[in-house]
Amino acid sequence: MRDTNRVWLLAQRPDGRPDAECFEFVERDVPDPDRDEVLVRTLYMSVDPYMRGRMRDAESYADPWEVGEPMQAGVVGEIVASNHPRWEEGDVVTGNLQWADYAVAGGHELTRVDPDVAPVSTALGVLGMPGRTAYFGLLDVGEPTPGDTVVVSGAAGAVGSVVGQIAKEAGCRVVGVAGAEEKVDWLTDELGFDAAINYEDEDVHGALREAAPDGVDVYFDNVGGPVTDAVFRELNVRSRVVVCGQIALYNATEVPTGPRKLTQLIQKRARVEGVLVSDYADRFAEATDRLGRWVNDGTVQYRETTTDGLENAPDAFLGLFDGVNVGKQVVKVADRE
Amino acid sequence: MRDTNRVWLLAQRPDGRPDAECFEFVERDVPDPDRDEVLVRTLYMSVDPYMRGRMRDAESYADPWEVGEPMQAGVVGEIVASNHPRWEEGDVVTGNLQWADYAVAGGHELTRVDPDVAPVSTALGVLGMPGRTAYFGLLDVGEPTPGDTVVVSGAAGAVGSVVGQIAKEAGCRVVGVAGAEEKVDWLTDELGFDAAINYEDEDVHGALREAAPDGVDVYFDNVGGPVTDAVFRELNVRSRVVVCGQIALYNATEVPTGPRKLTQLIQKRARVEGVLVSDYADRFAEATDRLGRWVNDGTVQYRETTTDGLENAPDAFLGLFDGVNVGKQVVKVADRE
């Protein structure tokens, strides 16, 4: 066990794409848990596109991170000291903690992770926030019906790859859009997508007309921008667009512009709706249980892209904007003891 | 009764704003009704923004009008000859007929208009398609709750003026956006809107922040473009946007562009949905009945802007794009005999 705590701070807010100046790596004392608190040693730390929004000083669904303060992250860790009756040393937990080796948390802020169900890192991916986002976003907002054509952007990412597989299970034709040949192959050859489009190499609109000849009934959007413009042109009457992420736009320095789309929504009586997984907090157990069974029976497969070392967390985060990751991007910080 | 039939044809498809070249006024014989058909003499003819879409050669929810063929319109008319058992001479009816003095229609394509309920022209406005659009769009898609703030663009138009009054009846705070001082005054002084913004004179976003200090829960959009951009910035969590019309964009010669809005939808978990009144055909009677009662008890007031003479129908239509009309724009073609 380390005797100091390495912590990533938000050094300054990014203007456009974040760079090294935005992150500061400091050494601090390992904190002491107070009453009802525990000390958690980080095993895996999550990096996610939403974090770009927290680096911004702007009103959103959550408060922005403060400059000079530790950056926050979903973490899977091990209890190393407990002042809370629910937890004892060695328990594996997940919660919203910090980009750090250690963090103190209130005992009630953590959720137990069962290492026998699946590798513990999946609590940050297929069995965690991204998996639940896919589950509620597709099923509750997208409302897929057997026979529907479902298109997913960011299809090889942590959320998109799960969306597509649940949509297959729901009896849909599934078309993924991703940014690399390796990803496209994974989607069609291993995950069972009916088709996948490489937006780096192909005319997305033309390829989509071929891959979705009956139009698009559900579009699950993780990306935004030109890919989304192309998909909107193929929306069917009464189609549903689930807006989950817009990673193509998050580093824009000016308000991004694009074709106006509302006239199409009238013509198609389509519905466009944003989804945020925290709105479904009272149903997390349902999603985790269902996803756990699907992972165990092979219905839902997953990949993780693992970056080693807390010191490399900023690179792992920035790689999200280049589409480096296949499946869930995690940072491995330590082994279990 | 005229012994010839004047008919407006679509002479050519417009490129941008329609002009005189797009319309051709011809004289033809008065047609004879066939078996099960009737001959209708036009009393009032409707001009509506959606007609701009029918002039275009593009796929939409309805087929485009053909060049060289009569233009279509909602009409209130009088039966002057009937080969259908349901109708007799002198009956007042409404249906989708033509920009013409006379038209033949199948007896089953017409709906009876009761001249004792309200002036017959209202069958084209508050008791017709625009009123029903307001009713279903606001109540079924917008889902207003007492205490909500409802913003309506094109608020002094045939649809918007009814939307705002139904929203008041539903217990909402109602803010209208319109393009003239006379309209703004009508909305607040006579229709009971809580506030109204003149987008020609005011900074819409600033004025909206004042008029809707708690944000926007329902936005009923008839206009699109910059007004809509301003309203989107004030959407609340779980707000609903009813996309009914985008008249500011219909004459665009290139795909209109504007700020991308999907990221906001995630932050606000807002829902944006298009509405088309024909989807509610099986519930038209419900809306007409409810609107009729509201008109009779003064809950819903209305205005009509009447252009005299079939020969002036293109001007009446084009005036819609300049916001000339207050309330429903109709063309008076003939008096009842």
PDB file of N, CA and C in Angstrom, chain B residues 26-99:
ATOM      1  N   VAL B  26     -57.198  30.646 -64.069  1.00  0.00           N
ATOM      2  CA  VAL B  26     -57.854  30.233 -65.325  1.00  0.00           C
ATOM      3  C   VAL B  26     -59.366  30.162 -65.125  1.00  0.00           C
ATOM      4  N   GLU B  27     -60.077  30.272 -66.226  1.00  0.00           N
ATOM      5  CA  GLU B  27     -61.545  30.076 -66.189  1.00  0.00           C
ATOM      6  C   GLU B  27     -61.871  28.745 -66.840  1.00  0.00           C
ATOM      7  N   ARG B  28     -62.723  28.021 -66.176  1.00  0.00           N
ATOM      8  CA  ARG B  28     -63.094  26.695 -66.686  1.00  0.00           C
ATOM      9  C   ARG B  28     -64.604  26.545 -66.566  1.00  0.00           C
ATOM     10  N   ASP B  29     -65.133  25.499 -67.172  1.00  0.00           N
ATOM     11  CA  ASP B  29     -66.558  25.215 -66.972  1.00  0.00           C
ATOM     12  C   ASP B  29     -66.799  24.766 -65.532  1.00  0.00           C
ATOM     13  N   VAL B  30     -67.964  25.077 -65.036  1.00  0.00           N
ATOM     14  CA  VAL B  30     -68.350  24.548 -63.739  1.00  0.00           C
ATOM     15  C   VAL B  30     -68.508  23.031 -63.885  1.00  0.00           C
ATOM     16  N   PRO B  31     -67.810  22.253 -63.059  1.00  0.00           N
ATOM     17  CA  PRO B  31     -67.843  20.795 -63.254  1.00  0.00           C
ATOM     18  C   PRO B  31     -69.190  20.196 -62.839  1.00  0.00           C
ATOM     19  N   ASP B  32     -69.493  19.013 -63.382  1.00  0.00           N
ATOM     20  CA  ASP B  32     -70.720  18.295 -63.025  1.00  0.00           C
ATOM     21  C   ASP B  32     -70.400  17.191 -62.041  1.00  0.00           C
ATOM     22  N   PRO B  33     -71.180  17.116 -60.983  1.00  0.00           N
ATOM     23  CA  PRO B  33     -70.936  16.004 -60.052  1.00  0.00           C
ATOM     24  C   PRO B  33     -71.400  14.684 -60.652  1.00  0.00           C
ATOM     25  N   ASP B  34     -70.597  13.673 -60.394  1.00  0.00           N
ATOM     26  CA  ASP B  34     -70.914  12.308 -60.846  1.00  0.00           C
ATOM     27  C   ASP B  34     -71.725  11.622 -59.747  1.00  0.00           C
ATOM     28  N   ARG B  35     -71.916  10.329 -59.896  1.00  0.00           N
ATOM     29  CA  ARG B  35     -72.657   9.561 -58.904  1.00  0.00           C
ATOM     30  C   ARG B  35     -71.973   9.651 -57.526  1.00  0.00           C
ATOM     31  N   ASP B  36     -72.757   9.870 -56.490  1.00  0.00           N
ATOM     32  CA  ASP B  36     -72.262   9.996 -55.115  1.00  0.00           C
ATOM     33  C   ASP B  36     -71.410  11.242 -54.893  1.00  0.00           C
ATOM     34  N   GLU B  37     -71.395  12.101 -55.887  1.00  0.00           N
ATOM     35  CA  GLU B  37     -70.646  13.338 -55.724  1.00  0.00           C
ATOM     36  C   GLU B  37     -71.585  14.531 -55.532  1.00  0.00           C
ATOM     37  N   VAL B  38     -70.987  15.633 -55.085  1.00  0.00           N
ATOM     38  CA  VAL B  38     -71.745  16.879 -54.956  1.00  0.00           C
ATOM     39  C   VAL B  38     -70.930  17.991 -55.602  1.00  0.00           C
ATOM     40  N   LEU B  39     -71.617  19.077 -55.921  1.00  0.00           N
ATOM     41  CA  LEU B  39     -70.927  20.289 -56.374  1.00  0.00           C
ATOM     42  C   LEU B  39     -70.967  21.293 -55.227  1.00  0.00           C
ATOM     43  N   VAL B  40     -69.784  21.785 -54.873  1.00  0.00           N
ATOM     44  CA  VAL B  40     -69.666  22.723 -53.750  1.00  0.00           C
ATOM     45  C   VAL B  40     -69.270  24.088 -54.299  1.00  0.00           C
ATOM     46  N   ARG B  41     -69.994  25.089 -53.850  1.00  0.00           N
ATOM     47  CA  ARG B  41     -69.631  26.460 -54.190  1.00  0.00           C
ATOM     48  C   ARG B  41     -68.846  27.035 -53.016  1.00  0.00           C
ATOM     49  N   THR B  42     -67.657  27.515 -53.288  1.00  0.00           N
ATOM     50  CA  THR B  42     -66.776  27.993 -52.221  1.00  0.00           C
ATOM     51  C   THR B  42     -67.305  29.288 -51.606  1.00  0.00           C
ATOM     52  N   LEU B  43     -67.414  29.298 -50.285  1.00  0.00           N
ATOM     53  CA  LEU B  43     -67.719  30.534 -49.554  1.00  0.00           C
ATOM     54  C   LEU B  43     -66.422  31.143 -49.000  1.00  0.00           C
ATOM     55  N   TYR B  44     -65.663  30.319 -48.296  1.00  0.00           N
ATOM     56  CA  TYR B  44     -64.371  30.739 -47.754  1.00  0.00           C
ATOM     57  C   TYR B  44     -63.323  29.694 -48.119  1.00  0.00           C
ATOM     58  N   MET B  45     -62.140  30.176 -48.362  1.00  0.00           N
ATOM     59  CA  MET B  45     -61.019  29.295 -48.674  1.00  0.00           C
ATOM     60  C   MET B  45     -59.897  29.601 -47.692  1.00  0.00           C
ATOM     61  N   SER B  46     -59.228  28.589 -47.250  1.00  0.00           N
ATOM     62  CA  SER B  46     -58.150  28.761 -46.282  1.00  0.00           C
ATOM     63  C   SER B  46     -56.803  28.875 -46.991  1.00  0.00           C
ATOM     64  N   VAL B  47     -55.943  29.752 -46.506  1.00  0.00           N
ATOM     65  CA  VAL B  47     -54.520  29.669 -46.864  1.00  0.00           C
ATOM     66  C   VAL B  47     -53.737  29.391 -45.593  1.00  0.00           C
ATOM     67  N   ASP B  48     -52.794  28.469 -45.708  1.00  0.00           N
ATOM     68  CA  ASP B  48     -52.055  27.994 -44.540  1.00  0.00           C
ATOM     69  C   ASP B  48     -50.581  27.816 -44.895  1.00  0.00           C
ATOM     70  N   PRO B  49     -49.722  27.997 -43.894  1.00  0.00           N
ATOM     71  CA  PRO B  49     -48.280  27.846 -44.144  1.00  0.00           C
ATOM     72  C   PRO B  49     -47.900  26.478 -44.725  1.00  0.00           C
ATOM     73  N   TYR B  50     -48.615  25.426 -44.344  1.00  0.00           N
ATOM     74  CA  TYR B  50     -48.226  24.091 -44.836  1.00  0.00           C
ATOM     75  C   TYR B  50     -48.267  24.005 -46.353  1.00  0.00           C
ATOM     76  N   MET B  51     -49.048  24.906 -46.979  1.00  0.00           N
ATOM     77  CA  MET B  51     -49.184  24.846 -48.433  1.00  0.00           C
ATOM     78  C   MET B  51     -47.850  25.066 -49.150  1.00  0.00           C
ATOM     79  N   ARG B  52     -46.949  25.802 -48.474  1.00  0.00           N
ATOM     80  CA  ARG B  52     -45.629  26.009 -49.070  1.00  0.00           C
ATOM     81  C   ARG B  52     -44.931  24.671 -49.301  1.00  0.00           C
ATOM     82  N   GLY B  53     -45.145  23.748 -48.391  1.00  0.00           N
ATOM     83  CA  GLY B  53     -44.563  22.416 -48.538  1.00  0.00           C
ATOM     84  C   GLY B  53     -45.155  21.642 -49.707  1.00  0.00           C
ATOM     85  N   ARG B  54     -46.447  21.843 -49.955  1.00  0.00           N
ATOM     86  CA  ARG B  54     -47.108  21.127 -51.060  1.00  0.00           C
ATOM     87  C   ARG B  54     -46.666  21.648 -52.417  1.00  0.00           C
ATOM     88  N   MET B  55     -46.149  22.882 -52.450  1.00  0.00           N
ATOM     89  CA  MET B  55     -45.678  23.462 -53.715  1.00  0.00           C
ATOM     90  C   MET B  55     -44.313  22.914 -54.109  1.00  0.00           C
ATOM     91  N   ARG B  56     -43.666  22.281 -53.151  1.00  0.00           N
ATOM     92  CA  ARG B  56     -42.313  21.759 -53.337  1.00  0.00           C
ATOM     93  C   ARG B  56     -42.393  20.348 -53.901  1.00  0.00           C
ATOM     94  N   ASP B  57     -41.456  19.970 -54.738  1.00  0.00           N
ATOM     95  CA  ASP B  57     -41.428  18.596 -55.255  1.00  0.00           C
ATOM     96  C   ASP B  57     -40.544  17.751 -54.348  1.00  0.00           C
ATOM     97  N   ALA B  58     -41.045  17.456 -53.178  1.00  0.00           N
ATOM     98  CA  ALA B  58     -40.229  16.719 -52.213  1.00  0.00           C
ATOM     99  C   ALA B  58     -41.122  15.806 -51.407  1.00  0.00           C
ATOM    100  N   GLU B  59     -40.553  14.712 -51.000  1.00  0.00           N
ATOM    101  CA  GLU B  59     -41.265  13.751 -50.174  1.00  0.00           C
ATOM    102  C   GLU B  59     -41.653  14.410 -48.849  1.00  0.00           C
ATOM    103  N   SER B  60     -42.873  14.232 -48.431  1.00  0.00           N
ATOM    104  CA  SER B  60     -43.275  14.712 -47.115  1.00  0.00           C
ATOM    105  C   SER B  60     -44.443  13.852 -46.665  1.00  0.00           C
ATOM    106  N   TYR B  61     -45.224  14.355 -45.717  1.00  0.00           N
ATOM    107  CA  TYR B  61     -46.338  13.552 -45.224  1.00  0.00           C
ATOM    108  C   TYR B  61     -47.489  13.513 -46.211  1.00  0.00           C
ATOM    109  N   ALA B  62     -47.469  14.387 -47.222  1.00  0.00           N
ATOM    110  CA  ALA B  62     -48.511  14.368 -48.247  1.00  0.00           C
ATOM    111  C   ALA B  62     -47.840  14.543 -49.593  1.00  0.00           C
ATOM    112  N   ASP B  63     -48.513  14.114 -50.646  1.00  0.00           N
ATOM    113  CA  ASP B  63     -47.927  14.253 -51.977  1.00  0.00           C
ATOM    114  C   ASP B  63     -47.840  15.724 -52.357  1.00  0.00           C
ATOM    115  N   PRO B  64     -46.818  16.097 -53.118  1.00  0.00           N
ATOM    116  CA  PRO B  64     -46.755  17.485 -53.607  1.00  0.00           C
ATOM    117  C   PRO B  64     -47.862  17.745 -54.624  1.00  0.00           C
ATOM    118  N   TRP B  65     -48.239  19.028 -54.719  1.00  0.00           N
ATOM    119  CA  TRP B  65     -49.171  19.397 -55.777  1.00  0.00           C
ATOM    120  C   TRP B  65     -48.458  19.283 -57.124  1.00  0.00           C
ATOM    121  N   GLU B  66     -49.247  18.985 -58.149  1.00  0.00           N
ATOM    122  CA  GLU B  66     -48.671  18.845 -59.490  1.00  0.00           C
ATOM    123  C   GLU B  66     -48.699  20.191 -60.204  1.00  0.00           C
ATOM    124  N   VAL B  67     -47.648  20.489 -60.928  1.00  0.00           N
ATOM    125  CA  VAL B  67     -47.615  21.701 -61.750  1.00  0.00           C
ATOM    126  C   VAL B  67     -48.680  21.585 -62.842  1.00  0.00           C
ATOM    127  N   GLY B  68     -49.419  22.670 -63.036  1.00  0.00           N
ATOM    128  CA  GLY B  68     -50.491  22.676 -64.039  1.00  0.00           C
ATOM    129  C   GLY B  68     -51.828  22.210 -63.492  1.00  0.00           C
ATOM    130  N   GLU B  69     -51.843  21.773 -62.237  1.00  0.00           N
ATOM    131  CA  GLU B  69     -53.091  21.287 -61.626  1.00  0.00           C
ATOM    132  C   GLU B  69     -53.624  22.318 -60.625  1.00  0.00           C
ATOM    133  N   PRO B  70     -54.909  22.224 -60.300  1.00  0.00           N
ATOM    134  CA  PRO B  70     -55.474  23.142 -59.314  1.00  0.00           C
ATOM    135  C   PRO B  70     -54.772  23.007 -57.961  1.00  0.00           C
ATOM    136  N   MET B  71     -54.614  24.117 -57.290  1.00  0.00           N
ATOM    137  CA  MET B  71     -54.080  24.095 -55.938  1.00  0.00           C
ATOM    138  C   MET B  71     -55.200  23.722 -54.973  1.00  0.00           C
ATOM    139  N   GLN B  72     -54.823  23.037 -53.918  1.00  0.00           N
ATOM    140  CA  GLN B  72     -55.825  22.539 -52.969  1.00  0.00           C
ATOM    141  C   GLN B  72     -55.906  23.445 -51.736  1.00  0.00           C
ATOM    142  N   ALA B  73     -57.051  23.396 -51.104  1.00  0.00           N
ATOM    143  CA  ALA B  73     -57.229  24.191 -49.888  1.00  0.00           C
ATOM    144  C   ALA B  73     -58.388  23.655 -49.073  1.00  0.00           C
ATOM    145  N   GLY B  74     -58.311  23.895 -47.794  1.00  0.00           N
ATOM    146  CA  GLY B  74     -59.493  23.742 -46.971  1.00  0.00           C
ATOM    147  C   GLY B  74     -60.514  24.778 -47.400  1.00  0.00           C
ATOM    148  N   VAL B  75     -61.749  24.337 -47.576  1.00  0.00           N
ATOM    149  CA  VAL B  75     -62.807  25.209 -48.087  1.00  0.00           C
ATOM    150  C   VAL B  75     -64.047  25.039 -47.215  1.00  0.00           C
ATOM    151  N   VAL B  76     -64.764  26.146 -46.996  1.00  0.00           N
ATOM    152  CA  VAL B  76     -66.139  26.065 -46.500  1.00  0.00           C
ATOM    153  C   VAL B  76     -67.033  26.473 -47.661  1.00  0.00           C
ATOM    154  N   GLY B  77     -67.985  25.645 -47.968  1.00  0.00           N
ATOM    155  CA  GLY B  77     -68.826  25.945 -49.128  1.00  0.00           C
ATOM    156  C   GLY B  77     -70.240  25.459 -48.927  1.00  0.00           C
ATOM    157  N   GLU B  78     -70.979  25.694 -49.972  1.00  0.00           N
ATOM    158  CA  GLU B  78     -72.406  25.408 -49.948  1.00  0.00           C
ATOM    159  C   GLU B  78     -72.677  24.383 -51.042  1.00  0.00           C
ATOM    160  N   ILE B  79     -73.484  23.397 -50.708  1.00  0.00           N
ATOM    161  CA  ILE B  79     -73.835  22.398 -51.734  1.00  0.00           C
ATOM    162  C   ILE B  79     -74.790  23.061 -52.731  1.00  0.00           C
ATOM    163  N   VAL B  80     -74.423  22.999 -54.011  1.00  0.00           N
ATOM    164  CA  VAL B  80     -75.336  23.556 -55.032  1.00  0.00           C
ATOM    165  C   VAL B  80     -75.927  22.467 -55.921  1.00  0.00           C
ATOM    166  N   ALA B  81     -75.377  21.282 -55.860  1.00  0.00           N
ATOM    167  CA  ALA B  81     -76.000  20.146 -56.558  1.00  0.00           C
ATOM    168  C   ALA B  81     -75.518  18.889 -55.868  1.00  0.00           C
ATOM    169  N   SER B  82     -76.408  17.951 -55.662  1.00  0.00           N
ATOM    170  CA  SER B  82     -76.018  16.761 -54.905  1.00  0.00           C
ATOM    171  C   SER B  82     -76.502  15.481 -55.568  1.00  0.00           C
ATOM    172  N   ASN B  83     -75.575  14.552 -55.758  1.00  0.00           N
ATOM    173  CA  ASN B  83     -75.917  13.175 -56.133  1.00  0.00           C
ATOM    174  C   ASN B  83     -75.600  12.224 -54.990  1.00  0.00           C
ATOM    175  N   HIS B  84     -75.567  12.760 -53.784  1.00  0.00           N
ATOM    176  CA  HIS B  84     -75.219  11.930 -52.621  1.00  0.00           C
ATOM    177  C   HIS B  84     -76.357  12.047 -51.609  1.00  0.00           C
ATOM    178  N   PRO B  85     -76.800  10.929 -51.067  1.00  0.00           N
ATOM    179  CA  PRO B  85     -77.991  10.952 -50.223  1.00  0.00           C
ATOM    180  C   PRO B  85     -77.826  11.797 -48.958  1.00  0.00           C
ATOM    181  N   ARG B  86     -76.585  11.992 -48.527  1.00  0.00           N
ATOM    182  CA  ARG B  86     -76.398  12.719 -47.268  1.00  0.00           C
ATOM    183  C   ARG B  86     -76.594  14.220 -47.425  1.00  0.00           C
ATOM    184  N   TRP B  87     -76.430  14.731 -48.613  1.00  0.00           N
ATOM    185  CA  TRP B  87     -76.364  16.183 -48.800  1.00  0.00           C
ATOM    186  C   TRP B  87     -77.492  16.694 -49.678  1.00  0.00           C
ATOM    187  N   GLU B  88     -77.951  17.918 -49.344  1.00  0.00           N
ATOM    188  CA  GLU B  88     -78.897  18.560 -50.241  1.00  0.00           C
ATOM    189  C   GLU B  88     -78.483  20.012 -50.453  1.00  0.00           C
ATOM    190  N   GLU B  89     -79.033  20.598 -51.474  1.00  0.00           N
ATOM    191  CA  GLU B  89     -78.720  21.984 -51.812  1.00  0.00           C
ATOM    192  C   GLU B  89     -78.854  22.872 -50.583  1.00  0.00           C
ATOM    193  N   GLY B  90     -77.884  23.760 -50.414  1.00  0.00           N
ATOM    194  CA  GLY B  90     -77.938  24.707 -49.301  1.00  0.00           C
ATOM    195  C   GLY B  90     -77.183  24.239 -48.072  1.00  0.00           C
ATOM    196  N   ASP B  91     -76.866  22.948 -47.991  1.00  0.00           N
ATOM    197  CA  ASP B  91     -76.052  22.480 -46.861  1.00  0.00           C
ATOM    198  C   ASP B  91     -74.692  23.173 -46.896  1.00  0.00           C
ATOM    199  N   VAL B  92     -74.190  23.523 -45.712  1.00  0.00           N
ATOM    200  CA  VAL B  92     -72.853  24.102 -45.625  1.00  0.00           C
ATOM    201  C   VAL B  92     -71.892  22.994 -45.165  1.00  0.00           C
ATOM    202  N   VAL B  93     -70.788  22.899 -45.861  1.00  0.00           N
ATOM    203  CA  VAL B  93     -69.847  21.792 -45.627  1.00  0.00           C
ATOM    204  C   VAL B  93     -68.423  22.335 -45.613  1.00  0.00           C
ATOM    205  N   THR B  94     -67.520  21.503 -45.125  1.00  0.00           N
ATOM    206  CA  THR B  94     -66.101  21.811 -45.235  1.00  0.00           C
ATOM    207  C   THR B  94     -65.354  20.573 -45.692  1.00  0.00           C
ATOM    208  N   GLY B  95     -64.278  20.804 -46.400  1.00  0.00           N
ATOM    209  CA  GLY B  95     -63.471  19.692 -46.891  1.00  0.00           C
ATOM    210  C   GLY B  95     -62.233  20.222 -47.576  1.00  0.00           C
ATOM    211  N   ASN B  96     -61.395  19.303 -47.998  1.00  0.00           N
ATOM    212  CA  ASN B  96     -60.182  19.690 -48.706  1.00  0.00           C
ATOM    213  C   ASN B  96     -60.488  19.744 -50.184  1.00  0.00           C
ATOM    214  N   LEU B  97     -60.691  20.952 -50.710  1.00  0.00           N
ATOM    215  CA  LEU B  97     -61.117  21.125 -52.097  1.00  0.00           C
ATOM    216  C   LEU B  97     -60.047  21.933 -52.845  1.00  0.00           C
ATOM    217  N   GLN B  98     -60.455  22.966 -53.543  1.00  0.00           N
ATOM    218  CA  GLN B  98     -59.499  23.663 -54.414  1.00  0.00           C
ATOM    219  C   GLN B  98     -59.551  25.175 -54.221  1.00  0.00           C
ATOM    220  N   TRP B  99     -58.502  25.808 -54.702  1.00  0.00           N
ATOM    221  CA  TRP B  99     -58.508  27.264 -54.838  1.00  0.00           C
ATOM    222  C   TRP B  99     -59.390  27.571 -56.056  1.00  0.00           C
TER     223      TRP B  99
END
